[in-house]
Each structure stands twice: as structure tokens, then as C-alpha cells.
Amino acid sequence: MEEAVLAQLLDPAVLERLDGIDHKPSQELAIATRLRKDGIEPALAAELLLQAQLRQEAVAKFGPFAERMLFTRDGLAQATRLSVAAHHARRMLVGEPDIVGDLGCGLGADSMALAGMGGATRVEAIDADPVTAALAAYNLRSLDTVTVAQGRAEEADLDRFDAIWLDPARRTGDGRTTAVRRLNDPEAFSPSLSWAFGTADRVASVGIKLGPALNHDLIPDGWEAQWVSESGDVVEVALYHGEVRDRPGRSALVTGPRGTLRVHESEVPDDDEDGIGELGEYLFEPDGAIVRAGLVTALCGPLDMRRVSGPIAYLTGDRLPQGAAAAAVSSYRIVDVLPAGIKPLRRALVERGIGRVIIKKRGADIVPDQVRRQLKLPAGDTATLVFTRLGEDHVVLLTQPETGEQS
């Protein structure tokens, strides 16, 4: 969004027009025509339509708050879900800080949660991008314990904060005049990862939100790194230091409709290289946060499971997990072990009346879409094929999901 368009958008009369737009793709042309007839400039009319669309999309992250917020496309994509922001806030507020700095506040989700759960805690939100900072100020306007300013995290007065929450920018480009590109070098983040870690020397409590692909070798000693998934989506890894840290090391938080489960690297058995066993009645695919955190084998003992192969993140066992433990895995009943070759595999599937397959793979050098085309199955029932390894042997498991999930 251009700053000139933002200035027009923030006019109360324009915002009132935005509130009155009921966005439907089939009506966009009619709405745009009506806006232009009413004297709305084309750029502003396009932005109003975009904002109406983004508000609808934002409900998944912000719930009913979305209908009174403003967004950018890229900002919404990177915004923290409010449910996850609430988890951040619970941790960052554990020491009852007087002032929390939200550095790299984006559209304001974490500040919203911090202010909503922090009582008298003051939140000072800062973002380097002037448009983003202005949108955050608008989105947080009703929270009297929050202030928003435009500026760089590196220039903030850290000594005034009791705790800071950092969300380094991991993309380059503003999405308006230049293409947005994901950054892979942590020292190219804004602020850099080394600067972010260095804040722990001056601030009692520090939390840092990063992408879930973070290399484990980058985690400093004494920090906790918690991978988080919500309803099957791995959304982040958050690093904590100081009062807000539970235990140093890698952990995973799995949340969703089936419950909440926390796993820590201290639960990984000492004989992590062992534990490979016979194929059981079920195949289990650990949640992505557990896989990212490298904690797959921590499930073996508590859930009475065993690995199918050393390097493969699949487990097997003879009973389904119950309660919150069920959130840790997707479960599949193993129907049969089929041949891996295309011709014998097709013959086995046709004999069983299977005409549509969902293909999963770990440790198998295949392209699922290519395999589907090669199988050329006639119409029939649906099944899930898992291309993987048992020990060192490549196999195809014919399975049926026990959780209703087919992905």
C-alpha cells in the first residue's frame, strides 16, 4: 500500500465506506463502478476492495476483530494467529513486566494479545515500515496500554523494557515497489539474529519469533526453542530466554481440537539410535512441530511406539493413542504391505477395487503426481499409500486414516 493511499484510507468517511462493503468476488466490478461514480479515485477504490477481501481472509487469524482492522496482503500472511499470540503473551507476561517492547510488531497481533492479557502492563510496539506501523496503530487504537511508533528495533532504548518480543523481518522488499523475497541468511534478517540474541544481555526476558525451518545449530546455549503447530500447521519456532524460559533446549507445542501436548528434548531416550521394531497394526506420522524439533523418538516410550527406520519420521505400534497424546500424531491403520514396482502395485490396487490414492512419502525418491499418472487406476475406492522404508527396505504401505485426515 502506498503511503498516499493509506492517508486517504484513514479518512473516517472512507473507513465508513469500507465498513459498508460486503465483499463478494462476483460483485467486485459493480462495487468498484459504484465507488468511482461516487468520486473515489481508482487507486483508493482498489484498496477498499482489497481491504474488504483481506478482512474476510483475516477472520481465520483474528476472528471477529478482523472486521475492524486494516491489512496488507504480505502483512496478513506473516501475522501471528491470535490464538498463538495469546500463547506468546502468557509466556512473556509471566514475570508481570511493567513495559514490554514488541519490536517488529507487524500488524499488531502480539501487541493485541499482550495488552489484552497484561492488565496494567504497558506495550510499546515498533515497526520499521511506516505503512505497517500506521496500520498497527489503527488496529490497536482501542487499547489504551499500547503505543505504536515507527522505527528500527536496533535503535530502540532496550533499557526501558522489562521484556521484549522480537519478530525479525525475514523477507526483503516492500511488496509495493519491489518483489518480496524470503531471506535465508539469519544475519540478513532485520534485525539480525545475532543482534536479537544479544538483547538477552540487557533485557531480563526475551522472546524471538522465527520461521520453523531454523537450523538447530543456531540455537545458543541456555535458550529454549519451541516449535509450535496449531491444528496441524507448523507456524513458528519461538526462542525464549530469562524469566520466560521454561527449560533450555528444544521443545514442541502441539495444539488443536484434539488437545494440547508439550514435548521436550529431555524426553528423548538415551538410546535414540535404537528403537526400530517390527511393523505394527498402525502407522503414525508425528506432528510437524515434533519433527522440526527433532523429537520424534520422544514419543516412543510414552505412546508405546517404535520407529520404522532410523532416518524416517514415521512410527508404528499396535494401539491408538488416547486423550491429548492423540494430538501428537496422525494415525493410519495398515491394511497391507504392497510391492513398490508400478506394475505389481497397480495390479494389487485394482484387485482390491482401489481407484483413487492419496500418496504420502518419507525416505522414498518418488514424485506423487507422477506415480498417480503411471498407475492409471480405474474408478474405485480411496486409499492412502505410504512410500517409505522398513529398516533399509523400500516398501509401499496400504493404509486407511484413523483420524479422518487425508493429506
PDB file of C-alpha atoms in Angstrom, residues 197 200 216-224 239-241 245 248-249:
ATOM      1  CA  PHE A 197      20.240 -12.905  20.733  1.00  0.00           C
ATOM      2  CA  ALA A 200      19.384 -11.017  26.369  1.00  0.00           C
ATOM      3  CA  HIS A 216      19.214 -26.297  15.372  1.00  0.00           C
ATOM      4  CA  ASP A 217      22.883 -25.278  15.359  1.00  0.00           C
ATOM      5  CA  LEU A 218      21.837 -21.607  15.557  1.00  0.00           C
ATOM      6  CA  ILE A 219      20.178 -22.009  18.971  1.00  0.00           C
ATOM      7  CA  PRO A 220      22.502 -20.570  21.634  1.00  0.00           C
ATOM      8  CA  ASP A 221      23.183 -22.472  24.842  1.00  0.00           C
ATOM      9  CA  GLY A 222      20.766 -21.614  27.600  1.00  0.00           C
ATOM     10  CA  TRP A 223      17.846 -20.719  25.294  1.00  0.00           C
ATOM     11  CA  GLU A 224      14.628 -22.645  24.840  1.00  0.00           C
ATOM     12  CA  LEU A 239      13.069 -18.807  21.280  1.00  0.00           C
ATOM     13  CA  TYR A 240      12.901 -17.770  24.945  1.00  0.00           C
ATOM     14  CA  HIS A 241      15.498 -16.546  27.433  1.00  0.00           C
ATOM     15  CA  ARG A 245      12.107 -19.650  29.523  1.00  0.00           C
ATOM     16  CA  PRO A 248      16.624 -24.742  27.910  1.00  0.00           C
ATOM     17  CA  GLY A 249      16.751 -26.901  24.811  1.00  0.00           C
TER      18      GLY A 249
END
